[in-house]
Amino acid sequence: MTSLRPADPAFLDALAARLPADSLRPAEERHLEEPRARSRGQAAAVALPRSVGEVAEVVRAAHAAHVGVVPYGGGTGLVGGQVMPDGPAPILLSLERMRAIREVFPDENVLLAEAGVTLADVQAAAHAADRLFPLSLASEGTARIGGNLSTNAGGVNVLRYGNARDLCLGLEAVLPTGEIWHGLTRLRKDNTGYDLRNLLIGAEGTLGVITAAALKLSPIPRHVGTALFSVESPAAAIQLLALAREAVAEGVSAFELIHRQGLDFLAETLPDLRQPFDETPEWCVLIDLGLGAGQAPEEVLTDLFGRALDAGISRDGVIAQSEAQRQALWSVREFIPEANRRIGSVSSHDISVPISRIPAFISAGWAAMSRLDSSLRINCFGHLGDGNLHYNVFPAKGRKRADYDALRGDVKRIIHDLVADYGGSISAEHGIGRFKVDDLERYGDPVKLAAMRAIKQALDPHGIMNPGAVLASA
Amino acid sequence: MTSLRPADPAFLDALAARLPADSLRPAEERHLEEPRARSRGQAAAVALPRSVGEVAEVVRAAHAAHVGVVPYGGGTGLVGGQVMPDGPAPILLSLERMRAIREVFPDENVLLAEAGVTLADVQAAAHAADRLFPLSLASEGTARIGGNLSTNAGGVNVLRYGNARDLCLGLEAVLPTGEIWHGLTRLRKDNTGYDLRNLLIGAEGTLGVITAAALKLSPIPRHVGTALFSVESPAAAIQLLALAREAVAEGVSAFELIHRQGLDFLAETLPDLRQPFDETPEWCVLIDLGLGAGQAPEEVLTDLFGRALDAGISRDGVIAQSEAQRQALWSVREFIPEANRRIGSVSSHDISVPISRIPAFISAGWAAMSRLDSSLRINCFGHLGDGNLHYNVFPAKGRKRADYDALRGDVKRIIHDLVADYGGSISAEHGIGRFKVDDLERYGDPVKLAAMRAIKQALDPHGIMNPGAVLASA
């Protein structure tokens, strides 16, 4: 890979001359911040294109001049993919002006959105056409769909509807040479060559810039229902999931594991939030159903609870009887990350392991952490149906994150080593960005890493696209 | 790309010395045949490895010696991907000895199969664990799962469960340099780098050899039901699909469009097969439901028919009342390809267009064919829910395929041009193989083609993997 050059005034002037008047500006503070303040970006300028043609103009110029380009969506990524802290000053390429819903095809269950549309606006446009766009995650009001696709975002409905990549039929994108790939098809079957779409999805802007996407919609489920059931153990939670899926298959939209530590953190930091159980169980799961004709969620959930009780899987349960109760149950799950933030973790891990190994993994994690420092508290929760746990380690009550600075590296290393031992992933949904580049080098398959480098070199010979993200710069 | 050398005796002797005794043999007739006898392969030998290590040995030797490797699964592909008719004699690499089901994880809905397991055996292994492997297609008794993945096979359940790529979580594969990628994870979320899995899936053996796969299973639907409804038009069929999905969402497992020409061909060639309607409608659809707790398929289908009747979508319907009736309705759909074979098509096209454009496409196709030669008969049928039509053109009654030899090129060109005009795909499920390489050059996006060539060169610098398939050899 050739070495990059900074975007100097001569480059910026020449680029500005090829774009409409206000397309190139100094980067604003919001473009350089990192959500958890763990890093700070730098950029010679921010480009604000209004069309794929203007995006291509920027990338073409950067390719010719060997200048780095950092694509920028909503800025909500948690691994530093949108923030380049050092190296030759790049151009930040923000998609914020490309926010048209180009067209909706309810008959096809397809929506065409530009990369800068927020996830919430995509959801709203689908809803207006009486359809569902099921990708759903905490930052959906700010995150933009281009970023969601570039990072293959996950969230709470992956169990039923898949990750972002599973919700995309076609892409329009600018490749690192500045050429436009017109791949915005709405086809559900198209076996004409290599899967460039899935190569760009999850590449975190290192192989090109997504400018628009054809997104898959679904029918809105006729009947929805939600319950919170205690479970005797993580293994019991897995059995409960199997029972639920035997009954209604894809009708299980979300299945979230919650540990009592999460409920205790809620009580500690958000005391006004009503606790769901009179007696807080060690483990519980939130089950969300979206059902069809002839199915009554309350009945299905009541029947499921009966079976779970008989099988010794669960002892206590709350089944929502109204939309308000449904929202209240969901609040329990949704406020856990906020409670975590208020406590302040020593180290957080977005990991996955094969579903059947979750119980053993959780036990081994506890044992390892208590060997390291028995005062540590663990809040392990998340998308059980996907094998994706947010495994977060916290200070003892009354102590602070900073008190454990010396331990942080060990905590992370021990958890990640354990994940590797269990055949898991050190980044289930957040991606690699810049913060996990070293982890990928350590835990990634070397043959896959070599193939990734070869592909990067082939498509981006000057290494201009999101330098230093995913793969270490040469 | 460097030029290839034939697998000469010196190469074969050296390779044989590194493999168990009977690993290298002369290719048999079955390895060189093409299912429709449109081509005939050649090979210096067939390699029959028993393990991924032996596959790697073969590929490593071929890479070093610049010898072509043609991966061979069940030999059922319809586009010549498994058959290399000319060029320096390659090694045929058959996965037929790698047919272990390595492990089944019912709790995870995952099964690990080696590439040489037939699709039917994968289905049976899933069934034995009380799970469903939903990929289903005509050649499932012979086709092997490695080939299904390499070609991203489709079939009748794509509407609900997706293509082969959607049913795969991880791969073990040998890359063109002979290195083994250990990517056989069972994870549903893993955002650690580029999507090498989806790059290999659908690459038709040109980027490596899949040796094993982690496959996604599903719960077996509790209740199944099938119906055949007349529809007033293709547009009415699309409306019916929307009504069905509004009622039961993913519960619609298959939705197949059938034209009266197909039923007439059945009557002509398979007169013993009972015709489903007293009065054959112009169009009908086969609907297959797989439902959950609380749902009765006959009731859902009866209700659906009532709505369709009220909306002027359908006038006549048959709802299966027993498993035998269900099989009989499915036979109607499944024997159409056999009837087509007996009639003998002038030209067949495996195409897709955006679902909402199907009605206009069908009209335009008819108009264009009748302008070309008004004696042509068209049997247009297939996976309506996926926008995937088998658009096959036949001789007039009493005439033969050979009578239209002069027209064949025009028919194909006109249909493919029309598909391109409608934003469709010239290969919806069969792939490119060798027969459609020129079509891909003509209709493919040039930027995507250039990216494909760059990726091929990066991963397979000597061009040894399945030479001449997908991309024209240099």
PDB file of N, CA and C in Angstrom, chain A residues 194, chain B residues 4 59 62 67-71 93 174-177 203-209 434 456 459-460 462-469:
ATOM      1  N   TYR A 194     -19.993 -12.517  -8.093  1.00  0.00           N
ATOM      2  CA  TYR A 194     -19.605 -12.465  -6.680  1.00  0.00           C
ATOM      3  C   TYR A 194     -20.507 -11.516  -5.893  1.00  0.00           C
TER       4      TYR A 194
ATOM      5  N   LEU B   4      -2.297 -21.190 -17.669  1.00  0.00           N
ATOM      6  CA  LEU B   4      -2.354 -22.472 -16.975  1.00  0.00           C
ATOM      7  C   LEU B   4      -1.595 -23.537 -17.736  1.00  0.00           C
ATOM      8  N   VAL B  59      -5.009 -28.592  -3.890  1.00  0.00           N
ATOM      9  CA  VAL B  59      -5.053 -27.203  -4.362  1.00  0.00           C
ATOM     10  C   VAL B  59      -3.669 -26.562  -4.265  1.00  0.00           C
ATOM     11  N   ALA B  62      -1.677 -27.714  -7.164  1.00  0.00           N
ATOM     12  CA  ALA B  62      -2.159 -27.098  -8.404  1.00  0.00           C
ATOM     13  C   ALA B  62      -1.730 -25.633  -8.475  1.00  0.00           C
ATOM     14  N   VAL B  67      -1.876 -25.420 -12.355  1.00  0.00           N
ATOM     15  CA  VAL B  67      -2.798 -26.392 -12.948  1.00  0.00           C
ATOM     16  C   VAL B  67      -4.224 -26.056 -12.521  1.00  0.00           C
ATOM     17  N   GLY B  68      -5.152 -26.144 -13.440  1.00  0.00           N
ATOM     18  CA  GLY B  68      -6.549 -25.840 -13.135  1.00  0.00           C
ATOM     19  C   GLY B  68      -7.196 -26.891 -12.234  1.00  0.00           C
ATOM     20  N   VAL B  69      -8.127 -26.434 -11.372  1.00  0.00           N
ATOM     21  CA  VAL B  69      -8.886 -27.321 -10.485  1.00  0.00           C
ATOM     22  C   VAL B  69     -10.366 -27.043 -10.699  1.00  0.00           C
ATOM     23  N   VAL B  70     -11.114 -28.077 -11.070  1.00  0.00           N
ATOM     24  CA  VAL B  70     -12.556 -27.922 -11.258  1.00  0.00           C
ATOM     25  C   VAL B  70     -13.273 -28.642 -10.115  1.00  0.00           C
ATOM     26  N   PRO B  71     -13.852 -27.902  -9.176  1.00  0.00           N
ATOM     27  CA  PRO B  71     -14.566 -28.561  -8.075  1.00  0.00           C
ATOM     28  C   PRO B  71     -15.835 -29.221  -8.591  1.00  0.00           C
ATOM     29  N   LEU B  93     -11.898 -32.042  -8.901  1.00  0.00           N
ATOM     30  CA  LEU B  93     -11.827 -32.262  -7.455  1.00  0.00           C
ATOM     31  C   LEU B  93     -13.220 -32.602  -6.959  1.00  0.00           C
ATOM     32  N   VAL B 174     -11.004 -24.284   1.355  1.00  0.00           N
ATOM     33  CA  VAL B 174      -9.612 -24.195   0.924  1.00  0.00           C
ATOM     34  C   VAL B 174      -9.543 -23.073  -0.106  1.00  0.00           C
ATOM     35  N   LEU B 175      -8.714 -22.091   0.158  1.00  0.00           N
ATOM     36  CA  LEU B 175      -8.571 -20.956  -0.758  1.00  0.00           C
ATOM     37  C   LEU B 175      -7.632 -21.336  -1.916  1.00  0.00           C
ATOM     38  N   PRO B 176      -7.596 -20.533  -2.967  1.00  0.00           N
ATOM     39  CA  PRO B 176      -6.853 -20.912  -4.181  1.00  0.00           C
ATOM     40  C   PRO B 176      -5.356 -21.121  -3.988  1.00  0.00           C
ATOM     41  N   THR B 177      -4.809 -20.645  -2.885  1.00  0.00           N
ATOM     42  CA  THR B 177      -3.391 -20.891  -2.619  1.00  0.00           C
ATOM     43  C   THR B 177      -3.181 -22.219  -1.905  1.00  0.00           C
ATOM     44  N   ALA B 203     -19.734 -18.080  -5.587  1.00  0.00           N
ATOM     45  CA  ALA B 203     -18.574 -17.852  -6.466  1.00  0.00           C
ATOM     46  C   ALA B 203     -18.329 -19.050  -7.392  1.00  0.00           C
ATOM     47  N   GLU B 204     -19.140 -20.078  -7.251  1.00  0.00           N
ATOM     48  CA  GLU B 204     -19.109 -21.224  -8.162  1.00  0.00           C
ATOM     49  C   GLU B 204     -17.719 -21.862  -8.270  1.00  0.00           C
ATOM     50  N   GLY B 205     -17.045 -21.924  -7.135  1.00  0.00           N
ATOM     51  CA  GLY B 205     -15.762 -22.611  -7.097  1.00  0.00           C
ATOM     52  C   GLY B 205     -14.606 -21.843  -7.700  1.00  0.00           C
ATOM     53  N   THR B 206     -14.806 -20.577  -8.051  1.00  0.00           N
ATOM     54  CA  THR B 206     -13.713 -19.813  -8.672  1.00  0.00           C
ATOM     55  C   THR B 206     -12.831 -19.108  -7.647  1.00  0.00           C
ATOM     56  N   LEU B 207     -13.255 -19.092  -6.386  1.00  0.00           N
ATOM     57  CA  LEU B 207     -12.446 -18.430  -5.347  1.00  0.00           C
ATOM     58  C   LEU B 207     -12.001 -19.398  -4.257  1.00  0.00           C
ATOM     59  N   GLY B 208     -12.248 -20.674  -4.461  1.00  0.00           N
ATOM     60  CA  GLY B 208     -11.866 -21.657  -3.461  1.00  0.00           C
ATOM     61  C   GLY B 208     -12.832 -22.824  -3.459  1.00  0.00           C
ATOM     62  N   VAL B 209     -12.557 -23.786  -2.584  1.00  0.00           N
ATOM     63  CA  VAL B 209     -13.383 -24.990  -2.488  1.00  0.00           C
ATOM     64  C   VAL B 209     -14.001 -25.057  -1.094  1.00  0.00           C
ATOM     65  N   ARG B 434     -20.302 -21.748 -17.041  1.00  0.00           N
ATOM     66  CA  ARG B 434     -19.592 -21.392 -18.268  1.00  0.00           C
ATOM     67  C   ARG B 434     -20.559 -20.951 -19.367  1.00  0.00           C
ATOM     68  N   LYS B 456     -10.763 -11.761  -7.921  1.00  0.00           N
ATOM     69  CA  LYS B 456     -10.276 -13.043  -8.444  1.00  0.00           C
ATOM     70  C   LYS B 456      -8.747 -13.033  -8.542  1.00  0.00           C
ATOM     71  N   LEU B 459      -7.107 -13.183  -4.998  1.00  0.00           N
ATOM     72  CA  LEU B 459      -7.194 -14.434  -4.228  1.00  0.00           C
ATOM     73  C   LEU B 459      -6.660 -15.634  -5.009  1.00  0.00           C
ATOM     74  N   ASP B 460      -6.667 -15.532  -6.319  1.00  0.00           N
ATOM     75  CA  ASP B 460      -6.270 -16.662  -7.165  1.00  0.00           C
ATOM     76  C   ASP B 460      -5.357 -16.143  -8.275  1.00  0.00           C
ATOM     77  N   HIS B 462      -2.939 -17.190  -9.976  1.00  0.00           N
ATOM     78  CA  HIS B 462      -2.656 -17.999 -11.162  1.00  0.00           C
ATOM     79  C   HIS B 462      -3.918 -18.436 -11.896  1.00  0.00           C
ATOM     80  N   GLY B 463      -5.071 -18.074 -11.354  1.00  0.00           N
ATOM     81  CA  GLY B 463      -6.323 -18.408 -12.044  1.00  0.00           C
ATOM     82  C   GLY B 463      -6.592 -19.898 -12.129  1.00  0.00           C
ATOM     83  N   ILE B 464      -6.231 -20.633 -11.061  1.00  0.00           N
ATOM     84  CA  ILE B 464      -6.385 -22.099 -11.139  1.00  0.00           C
ATOM     85  C   ILE B 464      -7.790 -22.581 -10.806  1.00  0.00           C
ATOM     86  N   MET B 465      -8.565 -21.785 -10.043  1.00  0.00           N
ATOM     87  CA  MET B 465      -9.829 -22.315  -9.544  1.00  0.00           C
ATOM     88  C   MET B 465     -10.955 -22.200 -10.568  1.00  0.00           C
ATOM     89  N   ASN B 466     -11.445 -23.339 -10.986  1.00  0.00           N
ATOM     90  CA  ASN B 466     -12.534 -23.447 -11.954  1.00  0.00           C
ATOM     91  C   ASN B 466     -12.350 -22.490 -13.136  1.00  0.00           C
ATOM     92  N   PRO B 467     -11.298 -22.715 -13.894  1.00  0.00           N
ATOM     93  CA  PRO B 467     -10.933 -21.763 -14.959  1.00  0.00           C
ATOM     94  C   PRO B 467     -12.044 -21.633 -16.001  1.00  0.00           C
ATOM     95  N   GLY B 468     -12.333 -20.411 -16.348  1.00  0.00           N
ATOM     96  CA  GLY B 468     -13.347 -20.157 -17.380  1.00  0.00           C
ATOM     97  C   GLY B 468     -14.766 -20.094 -16.862  1.00  0.00           C
ATOM     98  N   ALA B 469     -14.974 -20.373 -15.582  1.00  0.00           N
ATOM     99  CA  ALA B 469     -16.318 -20.238 -15.015  1.00  0.00           C
ATOM    100  C   ALA B 469     -16.482 -18.820 -14.471  1.00  0.00           C
TER     101      ALA B 469
END
